[in-house]
mmCIF file of C-alpha atoms in Angstrom:
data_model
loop_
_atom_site.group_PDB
_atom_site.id
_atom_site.type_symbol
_atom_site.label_atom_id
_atom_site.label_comp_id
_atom_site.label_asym_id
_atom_site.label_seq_id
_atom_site.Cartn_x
_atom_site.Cartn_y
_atom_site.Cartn_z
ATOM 1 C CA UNK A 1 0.000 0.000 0.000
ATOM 2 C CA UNK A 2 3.081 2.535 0.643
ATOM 3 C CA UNK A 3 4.154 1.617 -2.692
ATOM 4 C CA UNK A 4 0.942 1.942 -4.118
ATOM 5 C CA UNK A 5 0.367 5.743 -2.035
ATOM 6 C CA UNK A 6 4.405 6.609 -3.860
ATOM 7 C CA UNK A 7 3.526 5.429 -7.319
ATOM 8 C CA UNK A 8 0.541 7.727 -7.391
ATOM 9 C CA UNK A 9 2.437 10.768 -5.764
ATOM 10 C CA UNK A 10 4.989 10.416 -8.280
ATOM 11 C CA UNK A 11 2.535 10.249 -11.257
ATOM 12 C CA UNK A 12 0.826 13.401 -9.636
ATOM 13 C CA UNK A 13 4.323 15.595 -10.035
ATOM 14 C CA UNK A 14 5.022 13.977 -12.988
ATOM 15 C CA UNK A 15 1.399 15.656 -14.215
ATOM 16 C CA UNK A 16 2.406 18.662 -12.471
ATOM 17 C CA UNK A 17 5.351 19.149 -13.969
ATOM 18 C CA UNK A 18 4.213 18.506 -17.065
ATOM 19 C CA UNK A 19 1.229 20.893 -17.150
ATOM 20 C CA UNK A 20 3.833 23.017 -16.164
ATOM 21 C CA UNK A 21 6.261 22.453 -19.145
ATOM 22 C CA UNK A 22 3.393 22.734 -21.475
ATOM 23 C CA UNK A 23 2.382 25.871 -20.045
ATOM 24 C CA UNK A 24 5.585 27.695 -20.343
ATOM 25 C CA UNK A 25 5.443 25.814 -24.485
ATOM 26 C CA UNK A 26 2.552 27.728 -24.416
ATOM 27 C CA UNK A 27 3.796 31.171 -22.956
ATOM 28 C CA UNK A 28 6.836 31.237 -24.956
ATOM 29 C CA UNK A 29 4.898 30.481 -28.352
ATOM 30 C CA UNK A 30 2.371 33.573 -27.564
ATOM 31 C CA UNK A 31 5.470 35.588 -26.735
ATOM 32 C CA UNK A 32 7.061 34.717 -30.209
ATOM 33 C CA UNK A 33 3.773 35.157 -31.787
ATOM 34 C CA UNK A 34 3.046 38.716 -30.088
ATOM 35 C CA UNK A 35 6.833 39.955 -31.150
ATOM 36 C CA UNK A 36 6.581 38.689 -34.932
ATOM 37 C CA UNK A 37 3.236 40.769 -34.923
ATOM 38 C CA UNK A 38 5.159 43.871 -33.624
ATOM 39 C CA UNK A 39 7.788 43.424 -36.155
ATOM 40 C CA UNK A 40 4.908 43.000 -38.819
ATOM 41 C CA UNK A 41 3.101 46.527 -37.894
ATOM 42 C CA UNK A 42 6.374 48.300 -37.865
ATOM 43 C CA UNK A 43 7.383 46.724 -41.433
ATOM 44 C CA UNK A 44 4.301 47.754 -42.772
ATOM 45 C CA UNK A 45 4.379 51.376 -41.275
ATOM 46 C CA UNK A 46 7.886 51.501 -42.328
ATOM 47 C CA UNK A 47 6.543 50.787 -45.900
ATOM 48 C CA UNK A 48 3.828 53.352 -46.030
ATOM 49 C CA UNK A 49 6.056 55.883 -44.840
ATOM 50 C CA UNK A 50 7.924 55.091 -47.347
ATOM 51 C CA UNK A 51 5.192 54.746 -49.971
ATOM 52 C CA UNK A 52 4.139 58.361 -49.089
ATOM 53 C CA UNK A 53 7.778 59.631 -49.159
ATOM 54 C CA UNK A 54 7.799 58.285 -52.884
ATOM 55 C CA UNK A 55 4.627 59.791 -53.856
ATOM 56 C CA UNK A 56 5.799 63.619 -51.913
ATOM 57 C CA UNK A 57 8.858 63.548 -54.081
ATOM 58 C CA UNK A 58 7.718 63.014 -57.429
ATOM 59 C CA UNK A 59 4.569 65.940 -56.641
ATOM 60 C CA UNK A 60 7.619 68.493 -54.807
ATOM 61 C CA UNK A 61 9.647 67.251 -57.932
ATOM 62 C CA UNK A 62 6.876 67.965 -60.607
ATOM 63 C CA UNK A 63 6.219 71.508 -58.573
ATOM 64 C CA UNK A 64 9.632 72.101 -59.292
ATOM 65 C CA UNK A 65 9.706 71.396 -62.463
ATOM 66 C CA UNK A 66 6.500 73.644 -63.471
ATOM 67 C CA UNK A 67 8.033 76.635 -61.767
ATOM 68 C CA UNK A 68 11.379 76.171 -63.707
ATOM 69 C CA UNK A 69 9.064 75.640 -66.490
ATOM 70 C CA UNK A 70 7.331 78.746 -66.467
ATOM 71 C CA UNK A 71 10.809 80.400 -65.499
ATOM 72 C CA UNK A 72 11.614 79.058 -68.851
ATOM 73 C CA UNK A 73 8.911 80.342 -70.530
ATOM 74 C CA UNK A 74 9.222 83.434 -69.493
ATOM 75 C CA UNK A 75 12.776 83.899 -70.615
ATOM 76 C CA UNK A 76 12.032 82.845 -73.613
ATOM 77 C CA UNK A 77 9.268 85.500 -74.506
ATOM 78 C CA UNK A 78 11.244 88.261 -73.026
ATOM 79 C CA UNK A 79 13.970 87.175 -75.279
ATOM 80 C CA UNK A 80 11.178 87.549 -77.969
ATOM 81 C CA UNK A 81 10.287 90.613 -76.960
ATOM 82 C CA UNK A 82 13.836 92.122 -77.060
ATOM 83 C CA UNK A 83 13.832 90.297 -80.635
ATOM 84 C CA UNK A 84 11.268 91.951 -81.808
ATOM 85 C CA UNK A 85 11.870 95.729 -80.372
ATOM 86 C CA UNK A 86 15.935 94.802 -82.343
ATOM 87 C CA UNK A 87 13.938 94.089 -85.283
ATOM 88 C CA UNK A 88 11.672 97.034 -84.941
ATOM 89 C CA UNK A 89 14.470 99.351 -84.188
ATOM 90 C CA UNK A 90 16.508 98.008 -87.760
ATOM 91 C CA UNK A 91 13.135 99.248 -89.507
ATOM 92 C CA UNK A 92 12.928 102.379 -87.532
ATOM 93 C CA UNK A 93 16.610 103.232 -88.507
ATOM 94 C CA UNK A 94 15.656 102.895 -91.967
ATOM 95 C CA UNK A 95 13.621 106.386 -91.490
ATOM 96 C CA UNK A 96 15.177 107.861 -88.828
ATOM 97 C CA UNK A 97 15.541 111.092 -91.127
ATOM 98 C CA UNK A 98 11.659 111.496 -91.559
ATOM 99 C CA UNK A 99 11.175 110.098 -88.200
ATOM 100 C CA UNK A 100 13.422 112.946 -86.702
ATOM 101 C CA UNK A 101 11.813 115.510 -88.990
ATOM 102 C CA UNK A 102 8.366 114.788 -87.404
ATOM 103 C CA UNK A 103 9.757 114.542 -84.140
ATOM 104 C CA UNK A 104 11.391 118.098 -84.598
ATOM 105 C CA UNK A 105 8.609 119.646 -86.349
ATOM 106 C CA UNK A 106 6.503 121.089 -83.141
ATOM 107 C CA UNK A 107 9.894 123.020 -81.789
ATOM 108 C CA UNK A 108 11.880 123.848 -84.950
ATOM 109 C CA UNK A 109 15.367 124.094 -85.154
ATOM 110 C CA UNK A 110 17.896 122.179 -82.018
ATOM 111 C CA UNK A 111 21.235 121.978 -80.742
ATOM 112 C CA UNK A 112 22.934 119.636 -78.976
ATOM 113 C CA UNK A 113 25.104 120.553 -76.178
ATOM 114 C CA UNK A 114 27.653 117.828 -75.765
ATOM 115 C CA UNK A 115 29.686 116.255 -78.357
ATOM 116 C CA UNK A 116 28.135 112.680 -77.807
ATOM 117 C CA UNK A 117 24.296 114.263 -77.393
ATOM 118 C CA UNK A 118 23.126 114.045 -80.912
ATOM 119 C CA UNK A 119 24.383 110.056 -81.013
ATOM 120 C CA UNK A 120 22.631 109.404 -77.691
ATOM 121 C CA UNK A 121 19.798 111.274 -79.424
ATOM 122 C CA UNK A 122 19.713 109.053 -82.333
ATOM 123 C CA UNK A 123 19.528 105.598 -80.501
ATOM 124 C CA UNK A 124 17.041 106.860 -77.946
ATOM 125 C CA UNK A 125 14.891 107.708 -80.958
ATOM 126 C CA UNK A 126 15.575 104.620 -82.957
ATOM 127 C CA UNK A 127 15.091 102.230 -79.824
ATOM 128 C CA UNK A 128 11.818 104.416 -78.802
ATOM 129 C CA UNK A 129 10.341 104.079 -82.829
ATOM 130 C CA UNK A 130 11.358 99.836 -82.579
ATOM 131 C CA UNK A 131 9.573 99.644 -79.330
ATOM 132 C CA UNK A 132 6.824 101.244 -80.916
ATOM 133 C CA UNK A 133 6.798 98.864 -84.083
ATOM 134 C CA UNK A 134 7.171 96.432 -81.978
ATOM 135 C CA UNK A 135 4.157 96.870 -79.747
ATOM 136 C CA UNK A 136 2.047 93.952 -81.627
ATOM 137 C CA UNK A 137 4.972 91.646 -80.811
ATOM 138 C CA UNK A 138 5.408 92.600 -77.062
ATOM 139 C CA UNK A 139 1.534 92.281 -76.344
ATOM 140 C CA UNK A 140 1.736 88.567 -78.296
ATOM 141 C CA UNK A 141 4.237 87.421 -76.269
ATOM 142 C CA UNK A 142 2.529 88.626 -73.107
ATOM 143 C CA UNK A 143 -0.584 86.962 -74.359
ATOM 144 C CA UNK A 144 0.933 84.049 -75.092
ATOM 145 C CA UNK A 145 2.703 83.325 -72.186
ATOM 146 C CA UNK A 146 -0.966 83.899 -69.991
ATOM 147 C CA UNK A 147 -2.623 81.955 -72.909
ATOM 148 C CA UNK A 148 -2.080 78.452 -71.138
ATOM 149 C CA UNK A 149 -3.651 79.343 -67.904
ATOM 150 C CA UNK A 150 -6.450 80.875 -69.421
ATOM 151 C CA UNK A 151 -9.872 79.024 -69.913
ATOM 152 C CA UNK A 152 -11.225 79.250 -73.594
ATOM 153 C CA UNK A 153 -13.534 82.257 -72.629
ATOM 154 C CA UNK A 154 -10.553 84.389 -71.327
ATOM 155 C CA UNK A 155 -8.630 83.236 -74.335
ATOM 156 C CA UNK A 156 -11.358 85.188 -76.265
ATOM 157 C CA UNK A 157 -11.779 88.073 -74.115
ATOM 158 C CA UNK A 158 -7.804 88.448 -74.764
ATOM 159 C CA UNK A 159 -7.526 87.946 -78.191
ATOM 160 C CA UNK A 160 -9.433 91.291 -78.541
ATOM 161 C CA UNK A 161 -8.684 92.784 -75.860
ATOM 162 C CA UNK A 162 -4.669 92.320 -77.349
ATOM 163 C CA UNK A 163 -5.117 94.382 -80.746
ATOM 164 C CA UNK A 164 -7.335 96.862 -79.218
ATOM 165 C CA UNK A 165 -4.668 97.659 -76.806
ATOM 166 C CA UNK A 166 -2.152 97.893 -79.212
ATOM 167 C CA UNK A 167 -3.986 100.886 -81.143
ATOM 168 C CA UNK A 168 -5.285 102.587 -78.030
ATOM 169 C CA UNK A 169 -1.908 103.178 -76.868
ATOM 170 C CA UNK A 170 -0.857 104.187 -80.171
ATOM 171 C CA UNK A 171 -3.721 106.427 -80.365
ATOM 172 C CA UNK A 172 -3.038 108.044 -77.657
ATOM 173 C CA UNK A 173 0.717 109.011 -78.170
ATOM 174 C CA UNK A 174 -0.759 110.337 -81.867
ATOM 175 C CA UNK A 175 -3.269 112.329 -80.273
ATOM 176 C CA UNK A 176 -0.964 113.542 -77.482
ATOM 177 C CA UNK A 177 1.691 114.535 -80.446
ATOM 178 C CA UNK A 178 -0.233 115.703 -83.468
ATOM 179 C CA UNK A 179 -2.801 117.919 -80.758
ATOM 180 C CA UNK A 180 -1.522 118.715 -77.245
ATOM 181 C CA UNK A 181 2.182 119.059 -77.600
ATOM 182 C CA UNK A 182 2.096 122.348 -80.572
ATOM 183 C CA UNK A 183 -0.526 123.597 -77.918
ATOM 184 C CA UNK A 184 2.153 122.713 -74.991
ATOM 185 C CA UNK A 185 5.337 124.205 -76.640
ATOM 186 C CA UNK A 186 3.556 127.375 -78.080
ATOM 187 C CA UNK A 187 2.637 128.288 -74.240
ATOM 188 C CA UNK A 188 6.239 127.224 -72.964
ATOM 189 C CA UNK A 189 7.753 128.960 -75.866
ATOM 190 C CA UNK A 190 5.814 132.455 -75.402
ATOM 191 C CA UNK A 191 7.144 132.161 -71.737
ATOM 192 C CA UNK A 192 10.498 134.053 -73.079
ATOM 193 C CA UNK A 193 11.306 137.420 -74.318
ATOM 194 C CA UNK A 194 13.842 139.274 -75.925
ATOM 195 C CA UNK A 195 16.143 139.094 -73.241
ATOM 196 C CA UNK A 196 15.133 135.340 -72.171
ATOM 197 C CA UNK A 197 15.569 133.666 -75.686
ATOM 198 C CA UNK A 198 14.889 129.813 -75.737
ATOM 199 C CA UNK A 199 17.652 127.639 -76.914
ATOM 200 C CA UNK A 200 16.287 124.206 -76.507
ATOM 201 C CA UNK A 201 18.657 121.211 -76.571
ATOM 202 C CA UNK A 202 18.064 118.338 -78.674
ATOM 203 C CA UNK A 203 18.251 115.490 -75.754
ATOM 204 C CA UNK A 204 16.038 117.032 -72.730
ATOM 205 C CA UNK A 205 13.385 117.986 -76.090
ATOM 206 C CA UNK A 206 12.858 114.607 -76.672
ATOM 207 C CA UNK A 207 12.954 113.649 -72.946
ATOM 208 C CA UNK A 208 10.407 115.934 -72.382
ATOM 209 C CA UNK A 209 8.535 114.182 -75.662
ATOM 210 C CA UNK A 210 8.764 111.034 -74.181
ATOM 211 C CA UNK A 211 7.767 112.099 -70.667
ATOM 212 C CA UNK A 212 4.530 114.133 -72.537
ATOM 213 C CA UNK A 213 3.166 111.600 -74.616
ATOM 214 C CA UNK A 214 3.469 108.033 -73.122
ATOM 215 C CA UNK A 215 0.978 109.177 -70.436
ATOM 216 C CA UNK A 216 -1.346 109.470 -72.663
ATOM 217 C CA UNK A 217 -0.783 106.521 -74.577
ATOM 218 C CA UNK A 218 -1.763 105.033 -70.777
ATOM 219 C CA UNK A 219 -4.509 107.118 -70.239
ATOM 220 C CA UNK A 220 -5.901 105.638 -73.407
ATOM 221 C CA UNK A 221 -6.303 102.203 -72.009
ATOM 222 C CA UNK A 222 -8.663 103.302 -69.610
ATOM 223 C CA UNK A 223 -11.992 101.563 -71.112
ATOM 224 C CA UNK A 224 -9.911 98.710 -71.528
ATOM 225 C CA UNK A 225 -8.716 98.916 -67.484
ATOM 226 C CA UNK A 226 -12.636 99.295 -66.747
ATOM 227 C CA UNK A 227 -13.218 96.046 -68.719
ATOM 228 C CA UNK A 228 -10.876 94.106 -66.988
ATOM 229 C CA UNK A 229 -12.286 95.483 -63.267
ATOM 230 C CA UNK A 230 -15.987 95.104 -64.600
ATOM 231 C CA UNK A 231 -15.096 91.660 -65.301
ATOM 232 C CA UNK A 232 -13.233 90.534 -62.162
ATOM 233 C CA UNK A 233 -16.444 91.735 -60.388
ATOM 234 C CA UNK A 234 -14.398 94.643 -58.542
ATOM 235 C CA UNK A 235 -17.064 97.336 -60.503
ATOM 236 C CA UNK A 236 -20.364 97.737 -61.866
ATOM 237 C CA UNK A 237 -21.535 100.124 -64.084
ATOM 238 C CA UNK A 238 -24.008 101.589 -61.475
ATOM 239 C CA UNK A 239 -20.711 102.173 -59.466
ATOM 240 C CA UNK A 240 -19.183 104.526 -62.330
ATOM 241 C CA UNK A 241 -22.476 106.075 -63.196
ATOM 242 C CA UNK A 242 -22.629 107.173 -59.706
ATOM 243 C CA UNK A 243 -18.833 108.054 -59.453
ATOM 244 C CA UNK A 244 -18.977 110.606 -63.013
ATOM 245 C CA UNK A 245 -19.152 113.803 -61.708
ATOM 246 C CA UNK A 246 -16.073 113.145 -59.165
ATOM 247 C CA UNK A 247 -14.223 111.447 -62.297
ATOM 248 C CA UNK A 248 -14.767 115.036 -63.909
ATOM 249 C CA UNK A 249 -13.155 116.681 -61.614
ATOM 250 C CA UNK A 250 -10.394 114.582 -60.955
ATOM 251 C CA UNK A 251 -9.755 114.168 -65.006
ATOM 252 C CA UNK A 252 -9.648 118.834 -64.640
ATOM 253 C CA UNK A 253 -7.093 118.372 -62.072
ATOM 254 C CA UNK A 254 -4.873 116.136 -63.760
ATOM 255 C CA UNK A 255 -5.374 118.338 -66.874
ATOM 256 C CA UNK A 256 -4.532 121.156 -64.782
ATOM 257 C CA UNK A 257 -1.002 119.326 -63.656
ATOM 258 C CA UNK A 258 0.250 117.831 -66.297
ATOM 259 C CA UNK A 259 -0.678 120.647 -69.024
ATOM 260 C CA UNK A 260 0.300 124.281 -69.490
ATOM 261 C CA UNK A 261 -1.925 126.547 -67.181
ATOM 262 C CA UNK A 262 -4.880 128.013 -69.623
ATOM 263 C CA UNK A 263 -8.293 126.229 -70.306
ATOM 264 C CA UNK A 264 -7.525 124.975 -73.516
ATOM 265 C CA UNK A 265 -4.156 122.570 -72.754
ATOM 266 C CA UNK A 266 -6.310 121.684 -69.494
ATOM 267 C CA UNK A 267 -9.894 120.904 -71.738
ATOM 268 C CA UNK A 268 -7.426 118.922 -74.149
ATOM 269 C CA UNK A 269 -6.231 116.591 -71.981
ATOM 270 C CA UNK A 270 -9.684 116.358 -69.319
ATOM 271 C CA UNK A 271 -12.305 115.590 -72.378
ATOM 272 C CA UNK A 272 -10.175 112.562 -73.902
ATOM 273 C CA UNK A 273 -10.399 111.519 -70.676
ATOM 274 C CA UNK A 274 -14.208 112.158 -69.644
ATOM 275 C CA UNK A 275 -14.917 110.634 -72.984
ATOM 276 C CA UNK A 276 -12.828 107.358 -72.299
ATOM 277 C CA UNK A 277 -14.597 106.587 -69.143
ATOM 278 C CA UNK A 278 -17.808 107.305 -71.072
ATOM 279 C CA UNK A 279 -16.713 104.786 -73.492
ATOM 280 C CA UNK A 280 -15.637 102.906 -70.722
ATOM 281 C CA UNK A 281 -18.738 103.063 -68.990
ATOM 282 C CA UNK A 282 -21.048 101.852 -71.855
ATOM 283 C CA UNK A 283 -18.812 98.976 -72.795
ATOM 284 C CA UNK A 284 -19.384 97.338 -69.019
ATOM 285 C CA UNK A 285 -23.082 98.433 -69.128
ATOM 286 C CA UNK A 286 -24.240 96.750 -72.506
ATOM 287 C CA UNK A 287 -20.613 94.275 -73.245
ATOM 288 C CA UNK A 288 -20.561 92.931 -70.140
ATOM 289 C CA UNK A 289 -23.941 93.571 -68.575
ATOM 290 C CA UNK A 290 -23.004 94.600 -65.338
#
């Protein structure tokens, strides 16, 4: 019977011990288990970290790329541009006699004051007349370069807006020329007497030409400004109906500063400019419709 009672205890540890074992077989599995899963997660993070680091590289590279793009672009209409006003200039140069004769016709005869003026007075004149030749080929470029950006109703809003542009500012510069400046240099002219004699010097005449009649050829793109605001929304045409008698005032006082001091230099420079916002005015009322 003691044998017997010792058999069984035996058998009982034996059980015990291996309950034991296979617990711990058991515990260490689930630990290997639990760590492989760990190491899974963190491979797969790993990965789509660096998934999304491969897709933010080729979008910073392709943002890169458009801006040097358009960098490039631009360079190469400038160098267009430049083209065309070297081109235009070779023309002008052609005629740079008659071209000077008009030029000189409003004050009469010139001097030049340094031995290098009349030279200097040449290429200013010749690079001014190719810019102006030019003018169609600057504003194509310009257009050109916006043209890809542009949806296909802009595109057609631009292609007239372009050429009317073009012979607005050259209208302007005429009208400034052919009608303001005699008016201009007969008042500034009568200013002497016979002991102040004028003696005007070929290069500050034609600085003072340039300086007279490009604002104009600005001020002439004034419906076409009131376009471009009418259409971005920033004006209406009940806003510049109601804003027309200030605009008349403002346009005396700018003819008042930037034109001999009588009526007539003032009225020739404040009408044009009444009349363009009128014209102005009418295109965003019954063009636009607003």
């Amino acid at each position: 019977m003691a044998n017997t009672s010792e058999v069984s205890s035996v058998s009982d540890e034996l059980t015990v011990q291996q309950e034991e074992a296979v617990q711990e077989q058991e515990s260490t599995m689930q630990e290997r288990e639990d760590v492989q899963q760990e190491k899974a997660v963190q491979e797969q993070e790993n990965a789509g970290q660096g998934h999304e680091a491969g897709q933010q590289e080729p979008e910073e590279q392709a943002a890169n790329m458009s801006i040097l793009a358009h960098l490039t672009e631009l360079r190469r209409r400038i160098l267009y541009s430049l083209l065309g006003v070297a081109m235009g200039s070779a023309i002008a140069y052609g005629f740079l006699d008659r071209i000077m004769a008009w030029l000189v016709e409003p004050a009469g005869k010139l001097y030049y004051m340094q031995p290098a003026e009349a030279f200097f007075v040449y290429i200013k004149v010749t690079m001014f007349s190719g810019f102006i030749i030019s003018l169609p080929i600057i504003f194509y470029q310009a257009w050109a370069f916006l043209l890809p950006a542009l949806t296909m109703r802009e595109r057609l809003m631009m292609s007239i807006l372009v050429p009317v542009s073009v012979v607005l500012f050259a209208a302007g510069m005429l009208f400034s020329f052919k009608l303001v400046l005699p008016v201009a240099m007969s008042f500034f002219l009568g200013m002497g007497n016979t002991d102040f004699q004028p003696f005007l010097s070929a290069g500050s005449y034609f600085d003072f030409i340039l300086t007279f009649v490009l604002p104009f050829g600005m001020l002439f793109e004034m419906p076409l400004v009131m376009l471009v605001l009418a259409w971005m929304g920033i004006v209406t045409s009940d806003m510049l109906a109601a804003k027309f008698r200030v605009v008349i005032v403002v346009c005396f006082v700018i003819g008042a500063l930037f034109t001999p001091p009588d009526v007539i230099s003032q009225s020739m420079m404040a009408i044009p400019m009444i009349l363009l916002y009128g014209v102005g005015y009418l295109a965003v009322k019954y063009i636009l419709h607003k």
